[in-house]
PDB file of C-alpha atoms in Angstrom:
ATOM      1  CA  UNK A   1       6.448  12.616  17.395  1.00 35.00           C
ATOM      2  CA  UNK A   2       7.296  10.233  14.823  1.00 43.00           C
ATOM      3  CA  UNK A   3       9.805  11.580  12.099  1.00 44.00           C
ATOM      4  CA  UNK A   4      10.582   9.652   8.737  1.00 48.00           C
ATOM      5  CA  UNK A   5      14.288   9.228   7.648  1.00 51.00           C
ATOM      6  CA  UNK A   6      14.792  12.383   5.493  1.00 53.00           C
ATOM      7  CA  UNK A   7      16.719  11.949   2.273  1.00 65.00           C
ATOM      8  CA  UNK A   8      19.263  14.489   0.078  1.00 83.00           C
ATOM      9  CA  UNK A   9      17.402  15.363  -3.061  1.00 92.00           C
ATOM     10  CA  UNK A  10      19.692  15.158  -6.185  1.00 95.00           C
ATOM     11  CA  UNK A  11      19.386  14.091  -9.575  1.00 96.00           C
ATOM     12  CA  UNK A  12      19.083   9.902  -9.855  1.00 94.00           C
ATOM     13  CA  UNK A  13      18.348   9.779  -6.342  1.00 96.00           C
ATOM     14  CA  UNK A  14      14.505   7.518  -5.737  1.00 97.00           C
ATOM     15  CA  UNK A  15      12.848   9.761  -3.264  1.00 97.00           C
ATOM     16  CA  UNK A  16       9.780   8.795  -1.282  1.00 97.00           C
ATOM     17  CA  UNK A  17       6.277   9.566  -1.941  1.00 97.00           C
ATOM     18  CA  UNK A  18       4.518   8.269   0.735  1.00 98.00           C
ATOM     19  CA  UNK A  19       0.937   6.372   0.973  1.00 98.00           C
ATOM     20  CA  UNK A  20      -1.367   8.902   3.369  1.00 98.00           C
ATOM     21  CA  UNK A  21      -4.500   7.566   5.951  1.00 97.00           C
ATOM     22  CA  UNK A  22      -7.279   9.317   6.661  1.00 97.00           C
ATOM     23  CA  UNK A  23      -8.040   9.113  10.384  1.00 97.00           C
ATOM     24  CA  UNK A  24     -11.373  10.008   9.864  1.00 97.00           C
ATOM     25  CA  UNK A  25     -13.133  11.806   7.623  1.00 97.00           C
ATOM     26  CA  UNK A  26     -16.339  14.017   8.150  1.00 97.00           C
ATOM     27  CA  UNK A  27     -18.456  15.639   5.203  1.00 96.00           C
ATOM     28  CA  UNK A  28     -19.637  18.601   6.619  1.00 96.00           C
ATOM     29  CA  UNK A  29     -21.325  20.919   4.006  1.00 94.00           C
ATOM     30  CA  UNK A  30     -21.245  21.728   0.525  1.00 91.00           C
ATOM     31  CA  UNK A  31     -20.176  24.881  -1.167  1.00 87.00           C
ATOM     32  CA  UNK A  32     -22.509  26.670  -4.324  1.00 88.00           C
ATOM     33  CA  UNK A  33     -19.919  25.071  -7.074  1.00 86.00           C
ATOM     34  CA  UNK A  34     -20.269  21.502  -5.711  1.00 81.00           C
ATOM     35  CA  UNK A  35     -17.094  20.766  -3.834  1.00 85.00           C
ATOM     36  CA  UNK A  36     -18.109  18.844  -0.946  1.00 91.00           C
ATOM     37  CA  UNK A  37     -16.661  20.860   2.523  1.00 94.00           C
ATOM     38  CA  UNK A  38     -14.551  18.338   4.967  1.00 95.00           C
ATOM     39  CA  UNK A  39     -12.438  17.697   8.323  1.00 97.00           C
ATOM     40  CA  UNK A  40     -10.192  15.131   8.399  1.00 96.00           C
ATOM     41  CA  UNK A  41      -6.992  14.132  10.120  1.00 97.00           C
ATOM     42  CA  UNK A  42      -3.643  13.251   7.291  1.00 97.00           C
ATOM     43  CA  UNK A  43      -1.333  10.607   8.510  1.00 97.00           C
ATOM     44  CA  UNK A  44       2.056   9.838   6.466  1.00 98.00           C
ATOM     45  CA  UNK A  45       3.189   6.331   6.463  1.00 98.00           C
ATOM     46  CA  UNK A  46       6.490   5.164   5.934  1.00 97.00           C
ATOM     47  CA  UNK A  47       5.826   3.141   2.747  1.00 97.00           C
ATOM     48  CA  UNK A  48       4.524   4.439  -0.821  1.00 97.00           C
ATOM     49  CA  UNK A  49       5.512   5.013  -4.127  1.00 97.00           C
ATOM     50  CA  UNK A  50       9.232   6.424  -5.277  1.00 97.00           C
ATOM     51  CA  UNK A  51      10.394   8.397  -7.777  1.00 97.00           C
ATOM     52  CA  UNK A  52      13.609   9.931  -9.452  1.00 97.00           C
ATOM     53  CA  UNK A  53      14.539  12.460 -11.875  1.00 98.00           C
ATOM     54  CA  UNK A  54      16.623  12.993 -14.766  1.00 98.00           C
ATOM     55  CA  UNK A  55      18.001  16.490 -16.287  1.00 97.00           C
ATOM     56  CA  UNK A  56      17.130  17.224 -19.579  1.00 96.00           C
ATOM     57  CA  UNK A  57      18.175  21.313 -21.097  1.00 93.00           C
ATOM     58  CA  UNK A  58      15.308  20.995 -23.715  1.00 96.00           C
ATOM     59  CA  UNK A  59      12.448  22.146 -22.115  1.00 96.00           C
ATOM     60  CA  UNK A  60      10.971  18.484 -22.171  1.00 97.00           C
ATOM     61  CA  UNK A  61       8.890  16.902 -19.599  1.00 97.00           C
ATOM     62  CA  UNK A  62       9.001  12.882 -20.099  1.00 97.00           C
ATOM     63  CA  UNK A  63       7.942  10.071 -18.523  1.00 95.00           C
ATOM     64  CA  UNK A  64       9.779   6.962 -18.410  1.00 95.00           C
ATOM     65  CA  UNK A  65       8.134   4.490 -16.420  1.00 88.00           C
ATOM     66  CA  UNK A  66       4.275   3.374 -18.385  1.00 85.00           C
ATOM     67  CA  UNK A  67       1.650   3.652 -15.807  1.00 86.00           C
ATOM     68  CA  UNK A  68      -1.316   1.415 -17.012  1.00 84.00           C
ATOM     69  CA  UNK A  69      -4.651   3.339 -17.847  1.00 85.00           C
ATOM     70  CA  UNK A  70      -2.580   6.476 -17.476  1.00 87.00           C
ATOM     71  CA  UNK A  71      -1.715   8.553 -20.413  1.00 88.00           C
ATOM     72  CA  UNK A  72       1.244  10.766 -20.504  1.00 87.00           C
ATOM     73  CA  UNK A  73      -0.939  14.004 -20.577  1.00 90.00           C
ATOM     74  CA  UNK A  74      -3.382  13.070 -17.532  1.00 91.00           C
ATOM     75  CA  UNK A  75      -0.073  12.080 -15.449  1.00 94.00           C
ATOM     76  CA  UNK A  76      -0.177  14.135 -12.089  1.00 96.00           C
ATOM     77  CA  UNK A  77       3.407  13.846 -12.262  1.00 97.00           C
ATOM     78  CA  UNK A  78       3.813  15.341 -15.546  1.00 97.00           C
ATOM     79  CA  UNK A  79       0.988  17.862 -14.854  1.00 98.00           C
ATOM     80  CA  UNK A  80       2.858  18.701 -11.808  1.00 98.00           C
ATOM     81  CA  UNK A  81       6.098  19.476 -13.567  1.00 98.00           C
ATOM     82  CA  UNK A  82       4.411  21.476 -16.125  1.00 98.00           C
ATOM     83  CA  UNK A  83       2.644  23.317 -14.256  1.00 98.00           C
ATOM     84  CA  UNK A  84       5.824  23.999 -11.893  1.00 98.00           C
ATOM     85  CA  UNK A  85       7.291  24.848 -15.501  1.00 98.00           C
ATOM     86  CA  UNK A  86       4.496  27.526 -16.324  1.00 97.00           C
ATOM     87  CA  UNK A  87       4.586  29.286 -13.187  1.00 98.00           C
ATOM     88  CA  UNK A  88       7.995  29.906 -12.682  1.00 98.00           C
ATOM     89  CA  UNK A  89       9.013  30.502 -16.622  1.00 97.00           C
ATOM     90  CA  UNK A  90      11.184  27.189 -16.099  1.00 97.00           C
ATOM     91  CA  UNK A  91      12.894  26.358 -19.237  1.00 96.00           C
ATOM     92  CA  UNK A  92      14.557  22.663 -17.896  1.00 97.00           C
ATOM     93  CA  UNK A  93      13.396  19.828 -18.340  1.00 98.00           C
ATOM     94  CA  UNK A  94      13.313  16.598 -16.539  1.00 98.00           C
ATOM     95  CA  UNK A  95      12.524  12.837 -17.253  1.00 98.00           C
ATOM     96  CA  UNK A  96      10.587  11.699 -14.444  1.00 98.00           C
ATOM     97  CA  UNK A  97      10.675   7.843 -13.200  1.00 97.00           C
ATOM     98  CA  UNK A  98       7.901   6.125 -11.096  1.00 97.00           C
ATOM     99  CA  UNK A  99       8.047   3.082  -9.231  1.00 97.00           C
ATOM    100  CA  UNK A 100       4.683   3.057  -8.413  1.00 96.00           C
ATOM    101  CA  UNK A 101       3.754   0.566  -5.200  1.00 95.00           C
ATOM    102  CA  UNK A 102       0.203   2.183  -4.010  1.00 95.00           C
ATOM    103  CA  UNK A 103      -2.933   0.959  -5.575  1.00 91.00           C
ATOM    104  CA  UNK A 104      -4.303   3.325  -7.629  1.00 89.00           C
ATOM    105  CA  UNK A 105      -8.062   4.517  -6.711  1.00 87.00           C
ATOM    106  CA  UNK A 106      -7.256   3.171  -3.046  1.00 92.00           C
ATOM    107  CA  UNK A 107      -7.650   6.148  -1.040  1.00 94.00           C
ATOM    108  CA  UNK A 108      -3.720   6.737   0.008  1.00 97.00           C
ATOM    109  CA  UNK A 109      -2.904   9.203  -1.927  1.00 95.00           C
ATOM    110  CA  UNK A 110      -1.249   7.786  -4.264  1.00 94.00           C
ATOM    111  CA  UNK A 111      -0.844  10.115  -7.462  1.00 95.00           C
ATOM    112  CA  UNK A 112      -1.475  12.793  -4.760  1.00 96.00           C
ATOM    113  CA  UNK A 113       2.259  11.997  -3.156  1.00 98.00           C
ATOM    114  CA  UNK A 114       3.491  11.398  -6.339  1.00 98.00           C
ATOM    115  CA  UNK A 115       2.858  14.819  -7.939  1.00 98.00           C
ATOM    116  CA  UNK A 116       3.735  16.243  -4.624  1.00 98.00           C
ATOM    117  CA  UNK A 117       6.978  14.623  -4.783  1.00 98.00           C
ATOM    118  CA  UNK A 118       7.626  15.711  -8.471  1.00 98.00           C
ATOM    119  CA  UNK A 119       6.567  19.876  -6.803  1.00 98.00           C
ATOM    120  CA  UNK A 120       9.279  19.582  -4.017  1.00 98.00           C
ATOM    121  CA  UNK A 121      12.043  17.646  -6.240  1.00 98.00           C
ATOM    122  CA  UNK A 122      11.970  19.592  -9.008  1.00 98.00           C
ATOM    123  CA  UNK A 123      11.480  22.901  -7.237  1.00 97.00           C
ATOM    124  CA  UNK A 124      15.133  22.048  -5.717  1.00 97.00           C
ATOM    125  CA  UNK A 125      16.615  20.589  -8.291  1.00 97.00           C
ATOM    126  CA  UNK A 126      15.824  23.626 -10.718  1.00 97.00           C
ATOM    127  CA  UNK A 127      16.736  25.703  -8.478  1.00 96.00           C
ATOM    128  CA  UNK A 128      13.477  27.792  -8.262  1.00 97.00           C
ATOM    129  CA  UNK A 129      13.402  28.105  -4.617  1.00 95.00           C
ATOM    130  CA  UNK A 130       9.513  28.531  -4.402  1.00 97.00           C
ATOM    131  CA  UNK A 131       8.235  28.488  -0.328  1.00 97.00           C
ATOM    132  CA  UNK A 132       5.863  25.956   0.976  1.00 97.00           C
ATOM    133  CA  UNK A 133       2.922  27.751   0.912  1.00 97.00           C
ATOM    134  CA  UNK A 134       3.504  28.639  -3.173  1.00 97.00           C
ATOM    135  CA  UNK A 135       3.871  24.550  -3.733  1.00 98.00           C
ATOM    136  CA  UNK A 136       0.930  24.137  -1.542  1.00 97.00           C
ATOM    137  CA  UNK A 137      -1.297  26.661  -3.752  1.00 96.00           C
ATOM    138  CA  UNK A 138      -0.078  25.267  -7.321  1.00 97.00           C
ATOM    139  CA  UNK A 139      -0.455  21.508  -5.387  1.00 97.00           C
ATOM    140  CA  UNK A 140      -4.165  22.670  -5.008  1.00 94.00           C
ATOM    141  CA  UNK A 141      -4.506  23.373  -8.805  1.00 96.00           C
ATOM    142  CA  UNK A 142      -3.622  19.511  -9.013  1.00 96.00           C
ATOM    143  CA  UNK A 143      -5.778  18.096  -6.585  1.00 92.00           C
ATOM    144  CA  UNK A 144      -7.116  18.413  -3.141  1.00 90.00           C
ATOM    145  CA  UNK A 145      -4.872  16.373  -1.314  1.00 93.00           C
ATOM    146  CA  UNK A 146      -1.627  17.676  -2.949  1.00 96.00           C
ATOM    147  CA  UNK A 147      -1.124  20.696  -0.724  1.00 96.00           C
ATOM    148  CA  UNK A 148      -1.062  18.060   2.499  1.00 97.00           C
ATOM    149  CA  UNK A 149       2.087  16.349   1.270  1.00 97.00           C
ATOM    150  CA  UNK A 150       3.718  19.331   0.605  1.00 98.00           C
ATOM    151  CA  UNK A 151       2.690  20.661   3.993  1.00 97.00           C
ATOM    152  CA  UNK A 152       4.748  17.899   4.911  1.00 97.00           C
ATOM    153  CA  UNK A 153       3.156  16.995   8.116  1.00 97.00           C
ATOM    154  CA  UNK A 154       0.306  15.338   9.832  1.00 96.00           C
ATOM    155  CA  UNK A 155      -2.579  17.491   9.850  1.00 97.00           C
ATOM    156  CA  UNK A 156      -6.256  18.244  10.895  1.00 97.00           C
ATOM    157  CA  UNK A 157      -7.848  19.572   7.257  1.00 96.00           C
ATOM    158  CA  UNK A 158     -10.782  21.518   6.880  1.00 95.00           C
ATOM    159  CA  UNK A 159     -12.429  23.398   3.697  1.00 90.00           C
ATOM    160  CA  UNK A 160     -11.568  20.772   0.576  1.00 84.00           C
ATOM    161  CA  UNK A 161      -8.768  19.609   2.410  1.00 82.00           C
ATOM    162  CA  UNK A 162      -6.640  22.742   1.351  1.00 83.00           C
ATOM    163  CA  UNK A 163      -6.773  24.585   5.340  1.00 93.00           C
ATOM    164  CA  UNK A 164      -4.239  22.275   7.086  1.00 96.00           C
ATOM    165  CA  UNK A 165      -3.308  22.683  11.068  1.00 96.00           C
ATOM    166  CA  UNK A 166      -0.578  20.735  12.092  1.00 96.00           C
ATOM    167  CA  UNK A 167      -0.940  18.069  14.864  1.00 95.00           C
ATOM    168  CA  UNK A 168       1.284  15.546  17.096  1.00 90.00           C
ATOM    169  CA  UNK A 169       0.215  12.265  17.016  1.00 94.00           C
ATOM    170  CA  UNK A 170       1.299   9.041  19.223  1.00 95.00           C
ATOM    171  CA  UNK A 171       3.398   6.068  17.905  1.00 95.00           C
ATOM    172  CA  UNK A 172       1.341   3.688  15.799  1.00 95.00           C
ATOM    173  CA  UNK A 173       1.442   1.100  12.895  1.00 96.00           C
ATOM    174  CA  UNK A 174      -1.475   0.398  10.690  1.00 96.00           C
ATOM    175  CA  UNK A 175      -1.793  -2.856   8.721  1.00 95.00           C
ATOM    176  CA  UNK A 176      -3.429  -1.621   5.483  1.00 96.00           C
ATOM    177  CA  UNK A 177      -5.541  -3.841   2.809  1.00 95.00           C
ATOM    178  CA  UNK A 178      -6.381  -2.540  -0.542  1.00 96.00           C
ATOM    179  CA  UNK A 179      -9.498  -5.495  -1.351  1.00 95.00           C
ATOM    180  CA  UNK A 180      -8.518  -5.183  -5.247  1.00 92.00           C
ATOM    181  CA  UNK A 181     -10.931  -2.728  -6.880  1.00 94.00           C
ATOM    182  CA  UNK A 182      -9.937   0.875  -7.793  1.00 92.00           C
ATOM    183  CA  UNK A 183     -12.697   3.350  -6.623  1.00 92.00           C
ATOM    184  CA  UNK A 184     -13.492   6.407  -8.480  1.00 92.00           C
ATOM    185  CA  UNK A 185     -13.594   9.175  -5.706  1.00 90.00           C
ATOM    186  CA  UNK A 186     -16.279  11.010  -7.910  1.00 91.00           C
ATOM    187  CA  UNK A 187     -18.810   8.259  -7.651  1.00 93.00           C
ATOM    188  CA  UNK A 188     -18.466   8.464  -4.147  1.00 94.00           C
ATOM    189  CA  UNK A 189     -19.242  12.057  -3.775  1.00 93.00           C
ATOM    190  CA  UNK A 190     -21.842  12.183  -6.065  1.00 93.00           C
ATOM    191  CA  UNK A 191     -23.850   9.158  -4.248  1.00 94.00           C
ATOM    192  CA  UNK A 192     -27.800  10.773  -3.182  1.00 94.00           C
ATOM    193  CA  UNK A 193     -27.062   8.786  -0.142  1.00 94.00           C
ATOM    194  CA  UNK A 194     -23.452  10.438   1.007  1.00 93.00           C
ATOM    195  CA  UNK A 195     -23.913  12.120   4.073  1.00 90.00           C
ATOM    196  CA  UNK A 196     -23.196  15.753   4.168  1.00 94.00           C
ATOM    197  CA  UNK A 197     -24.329  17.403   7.258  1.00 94.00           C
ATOM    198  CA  UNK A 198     -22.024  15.838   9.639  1.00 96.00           C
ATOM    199  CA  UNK A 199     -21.640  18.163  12.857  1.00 96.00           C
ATOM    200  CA  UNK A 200     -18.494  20.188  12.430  1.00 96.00           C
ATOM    201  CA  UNK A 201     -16.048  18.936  15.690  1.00 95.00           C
ATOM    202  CA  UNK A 202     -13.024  20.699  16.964  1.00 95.00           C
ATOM    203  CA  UNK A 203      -9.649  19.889  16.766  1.00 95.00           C
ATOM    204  CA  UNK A 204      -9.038  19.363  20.378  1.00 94.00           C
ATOM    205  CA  UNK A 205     -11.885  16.136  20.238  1.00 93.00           C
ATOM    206  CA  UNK A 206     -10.096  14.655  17.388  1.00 95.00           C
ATOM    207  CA  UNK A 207      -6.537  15.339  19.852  1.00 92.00           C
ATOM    208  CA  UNK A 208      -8.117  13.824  22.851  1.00 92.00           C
ATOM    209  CA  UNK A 209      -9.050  10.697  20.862  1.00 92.00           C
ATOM    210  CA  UNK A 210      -5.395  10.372  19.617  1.00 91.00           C
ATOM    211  CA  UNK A 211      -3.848  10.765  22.914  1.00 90.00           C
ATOM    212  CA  UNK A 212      -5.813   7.716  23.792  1.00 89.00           C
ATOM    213  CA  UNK A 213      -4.277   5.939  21.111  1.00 89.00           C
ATOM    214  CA  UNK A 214      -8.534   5.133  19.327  1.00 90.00           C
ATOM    215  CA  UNK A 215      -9.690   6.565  16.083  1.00 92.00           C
ATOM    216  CA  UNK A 216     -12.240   9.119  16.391  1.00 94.00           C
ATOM    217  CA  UNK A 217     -15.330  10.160  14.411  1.00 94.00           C
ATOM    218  CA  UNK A 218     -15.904   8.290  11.202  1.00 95.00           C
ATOM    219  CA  UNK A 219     -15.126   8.200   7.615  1.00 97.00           C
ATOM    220  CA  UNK A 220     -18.576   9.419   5.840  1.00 97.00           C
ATOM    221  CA  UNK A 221     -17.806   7.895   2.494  1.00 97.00           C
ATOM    222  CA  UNK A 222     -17.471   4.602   4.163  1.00 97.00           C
ATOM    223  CA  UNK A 223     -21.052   3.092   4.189  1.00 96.00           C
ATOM    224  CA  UNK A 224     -21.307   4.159   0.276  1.00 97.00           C
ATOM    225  CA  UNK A 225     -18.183   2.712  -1.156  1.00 96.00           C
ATOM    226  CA  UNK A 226     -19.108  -0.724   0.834  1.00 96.00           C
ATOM    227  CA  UNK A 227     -22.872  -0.183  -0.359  1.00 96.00           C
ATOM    228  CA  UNK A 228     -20.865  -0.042  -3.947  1.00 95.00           C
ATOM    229  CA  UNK A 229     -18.134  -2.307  -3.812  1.00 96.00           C
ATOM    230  CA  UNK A 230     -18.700  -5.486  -1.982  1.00 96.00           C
ATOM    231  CA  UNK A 231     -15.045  -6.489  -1.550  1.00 96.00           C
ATOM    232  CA  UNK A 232     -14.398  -2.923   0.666  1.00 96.00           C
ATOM    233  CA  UNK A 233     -17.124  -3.848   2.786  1.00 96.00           C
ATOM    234  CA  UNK A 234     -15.328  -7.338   2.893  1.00 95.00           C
ATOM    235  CA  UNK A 235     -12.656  -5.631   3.995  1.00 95.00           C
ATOM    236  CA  UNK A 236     -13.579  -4.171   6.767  1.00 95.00           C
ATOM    237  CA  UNK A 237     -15.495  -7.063   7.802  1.00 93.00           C
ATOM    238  CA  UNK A 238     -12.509  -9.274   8.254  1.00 92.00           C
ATOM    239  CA  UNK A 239     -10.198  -6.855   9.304  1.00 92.00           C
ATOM    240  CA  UNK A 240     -12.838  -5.856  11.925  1.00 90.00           C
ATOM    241  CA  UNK A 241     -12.901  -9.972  12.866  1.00 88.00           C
ATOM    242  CA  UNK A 242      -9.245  -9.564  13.833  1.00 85.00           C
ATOM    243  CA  UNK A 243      -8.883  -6.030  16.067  1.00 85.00           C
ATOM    244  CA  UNK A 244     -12.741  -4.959  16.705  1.00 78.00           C
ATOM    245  CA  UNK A 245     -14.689  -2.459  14.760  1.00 71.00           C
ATOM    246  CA  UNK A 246     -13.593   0.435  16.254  1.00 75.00           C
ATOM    247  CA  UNK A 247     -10.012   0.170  15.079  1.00 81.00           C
ATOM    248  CA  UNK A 248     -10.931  -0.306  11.562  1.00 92.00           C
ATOM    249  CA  UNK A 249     -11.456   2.645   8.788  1.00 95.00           C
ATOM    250  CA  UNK A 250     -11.621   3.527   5.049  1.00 97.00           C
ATOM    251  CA  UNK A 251      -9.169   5.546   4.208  1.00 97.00           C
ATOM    252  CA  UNK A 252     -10.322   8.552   1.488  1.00 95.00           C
ATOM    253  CA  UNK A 253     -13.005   7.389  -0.837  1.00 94.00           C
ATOM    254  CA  UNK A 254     -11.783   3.952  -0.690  1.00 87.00           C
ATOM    255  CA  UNK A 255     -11.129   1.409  -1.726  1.00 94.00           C
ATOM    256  CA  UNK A 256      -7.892   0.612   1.717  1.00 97.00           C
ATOM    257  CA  UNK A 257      -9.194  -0.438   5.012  1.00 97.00           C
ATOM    258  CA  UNK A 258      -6.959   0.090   7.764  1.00 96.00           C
ATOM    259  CA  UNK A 259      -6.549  -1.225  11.323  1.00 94.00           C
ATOM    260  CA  UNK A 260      -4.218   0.660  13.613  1.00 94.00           C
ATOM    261  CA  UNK A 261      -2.165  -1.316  15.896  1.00 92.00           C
ATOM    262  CA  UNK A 262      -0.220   0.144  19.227  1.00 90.00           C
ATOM    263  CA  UNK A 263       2.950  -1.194  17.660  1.00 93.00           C
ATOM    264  CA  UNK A 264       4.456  -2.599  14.252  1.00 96.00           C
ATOM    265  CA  UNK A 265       4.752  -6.268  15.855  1.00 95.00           C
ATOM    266  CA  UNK A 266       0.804  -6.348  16.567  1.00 92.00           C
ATOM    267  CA  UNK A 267       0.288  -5.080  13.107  1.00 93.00           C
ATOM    268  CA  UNK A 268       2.188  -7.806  11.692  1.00 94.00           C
ATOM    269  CA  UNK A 269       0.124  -9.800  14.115  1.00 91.00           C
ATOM    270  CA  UNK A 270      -2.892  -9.412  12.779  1.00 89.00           C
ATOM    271  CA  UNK A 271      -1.370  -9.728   9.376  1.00 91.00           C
ATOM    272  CA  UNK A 272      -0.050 -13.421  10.177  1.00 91.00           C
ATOM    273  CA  UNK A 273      -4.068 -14.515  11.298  1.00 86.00           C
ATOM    274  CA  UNK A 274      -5.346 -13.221   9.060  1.00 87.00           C
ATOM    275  CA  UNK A 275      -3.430 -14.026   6.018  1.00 85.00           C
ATOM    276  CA  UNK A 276      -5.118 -17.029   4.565  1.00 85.00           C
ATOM    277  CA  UNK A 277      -8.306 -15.087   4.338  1.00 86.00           C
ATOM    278  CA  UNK A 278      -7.258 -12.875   2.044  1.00 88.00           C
ATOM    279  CA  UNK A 279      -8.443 -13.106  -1.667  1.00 90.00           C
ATOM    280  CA  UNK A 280      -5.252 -13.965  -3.902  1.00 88.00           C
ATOM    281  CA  UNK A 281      -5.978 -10.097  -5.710  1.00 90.00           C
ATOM    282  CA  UNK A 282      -5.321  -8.240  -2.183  1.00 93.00           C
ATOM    283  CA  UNK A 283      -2.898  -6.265  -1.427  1.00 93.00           C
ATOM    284  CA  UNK A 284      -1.574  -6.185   2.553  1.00 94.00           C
ATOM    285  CA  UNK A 285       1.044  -4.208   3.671  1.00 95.00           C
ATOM    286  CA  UNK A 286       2.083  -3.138   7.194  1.00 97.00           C
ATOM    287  CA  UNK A 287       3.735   0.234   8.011  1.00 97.00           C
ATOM    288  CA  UNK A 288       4.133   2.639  10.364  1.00 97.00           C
ATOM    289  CA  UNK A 289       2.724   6.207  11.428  1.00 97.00           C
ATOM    290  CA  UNK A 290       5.059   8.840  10.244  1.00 96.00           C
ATOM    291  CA  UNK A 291       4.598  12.744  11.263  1.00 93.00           C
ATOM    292  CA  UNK A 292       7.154  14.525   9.012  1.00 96.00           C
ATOM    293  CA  UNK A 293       7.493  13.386   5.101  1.00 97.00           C
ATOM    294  CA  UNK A 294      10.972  12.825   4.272  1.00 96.00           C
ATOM    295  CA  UNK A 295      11.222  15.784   1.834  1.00 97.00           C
ATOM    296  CA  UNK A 296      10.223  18.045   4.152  1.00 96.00           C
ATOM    297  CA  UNK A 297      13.645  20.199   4.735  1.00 94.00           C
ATOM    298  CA  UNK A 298      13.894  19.878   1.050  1.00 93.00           C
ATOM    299  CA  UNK A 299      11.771  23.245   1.010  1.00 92.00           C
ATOM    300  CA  UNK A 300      12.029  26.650   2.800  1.00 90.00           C
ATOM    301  CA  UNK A 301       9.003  27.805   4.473  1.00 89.00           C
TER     302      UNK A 301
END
């Protein structure tokens, strides 16, 4: 099992939030209020966005670092402190610093980690000593794939993404390519043509697949982002070109591709050929498969 460099969490330290994959992703159901039922595998990978924090004895909650399109009030990181705030009685404050390096509306989990980040941080730092599985619920009030990066490991998720199962995975590096358009994850669950009667599978099937180092299933929100966006569906067509189709997935609702390589020196491989293919607005990074986030001793269970 892969384990990620863990780091002390202190005040002015830039702590990881890390991008997530979805191996696959099956929509299996739908539930009376709308919220489309899942099973899906989380992977961690060792690069993402960082943060750090600031004290403040006001009460305050302030960002420092602009994100574009983002107010202040719709910040997951912000929303994740105040909320940490509200159900503890808090009364510190904290200025909160992003460097953000994951596209936004990619499907890596971006804000996800990031508000996850700000839940474990600050619940050390203030000194509230909250357990896992109290982070994971308020993570949940945040989002649906908040509670996975507080779970802190790589999982096989069912329900919304909320029931999490760990799993051990084999060594692997993924070269990831975010094709340059953000993709709104409700226009992709809303699509008449999603599919949402996949077969339910068991965890062992998605294990046995692993062990054998290929992806299994599918991602069902695939064929309607690339029916949507052209340049996902681009994508996956080139990245497909360079390791074969059936090392090639959406992560999320889009809009990364991934290819997963046996080792970070094929990723960066396939990276080299294919390099002058891709559009000057793409985004390629290569990273590897990481089973424990590096916050994860940060909080008790």
């Amino acid at each position: 099992m892969s384990v990620a460099e863990t780091h002390a969490v202190d005040w002015g330290v830039w702590l990881d939030a890390p991008a997530k994959i979805n191996l696959f992703l099956h929509v299996i159901g739908r539930r009376p209020d709308g919220y489309h039922l899942l099973q899906t595998a989380f992977r961690f990978l060792d690069f993402g966005d960082r943060l750090r924090f600031a004290p403040r004895t006001d009460g305050n909650i302030r960002r420092v670092s602009p994100l574009e399109g983002v107010a202040a009030e719709d910040d997951l990181c912000v929303r994740a402190a105040r909320l940490l705030q509200s159900a503890t009685g808090c009364t510190e404050g904290a200025d909160i610093e992003l460097d953000k390096r994951l596209p936004m509306g990619g499907g890596l989990g971006g804000g996800s980690s990031d508000a996850a980040t700000v839940l474990i941080a600050l619940n050390h730092l203030w000194r509230l000593d909250l357990r896992r599985e109290r982070l994971q619920a308020l993570g949940l009030q945040l989002g649906a794939d908040v509670p996975v990066f507080v779970f802190g490991r790589s999982a096989f998720a069912e329900g919304v993404g909320e029931r999490l199962q760990p799993v051990m995975l084999p060594p692997a590096a993924y070269i990831v390519v975010a094709p340059g358009v953000s993709v709104p994850t409700p226009l992709i669950f809303a699509a008449p043509e999603l599919t949402r009667n996949t077969e339910p599978c068991k965890i062992a099937d998605f294990a046995a697949a692993a062990v054998e180092r290929r992806l299994f299933g599918r991602n069902d929100l695939q064929p309607v982002a690339e029916m949507h966006y052209a340049a996902v569906a681009e994508a996956v067509s080139l990245v497909g070109d360079a390791v074969g189709d059936r090392q090639v997935r959406m992560s999320g609702s889009g809009a990364c591709v991934f290819a997963q390589c046996a080792t970070f020196d094929d990723a960066e491989r396939v990276q080299a050929t294919m390099s002058a293919r891709w559009p000057e607005n793409w985004q390629v990074f290569v990273a590897r498969g990481i089973d424990v986030h590096p916050l994860y001793s940060a909080t008790a269970e």
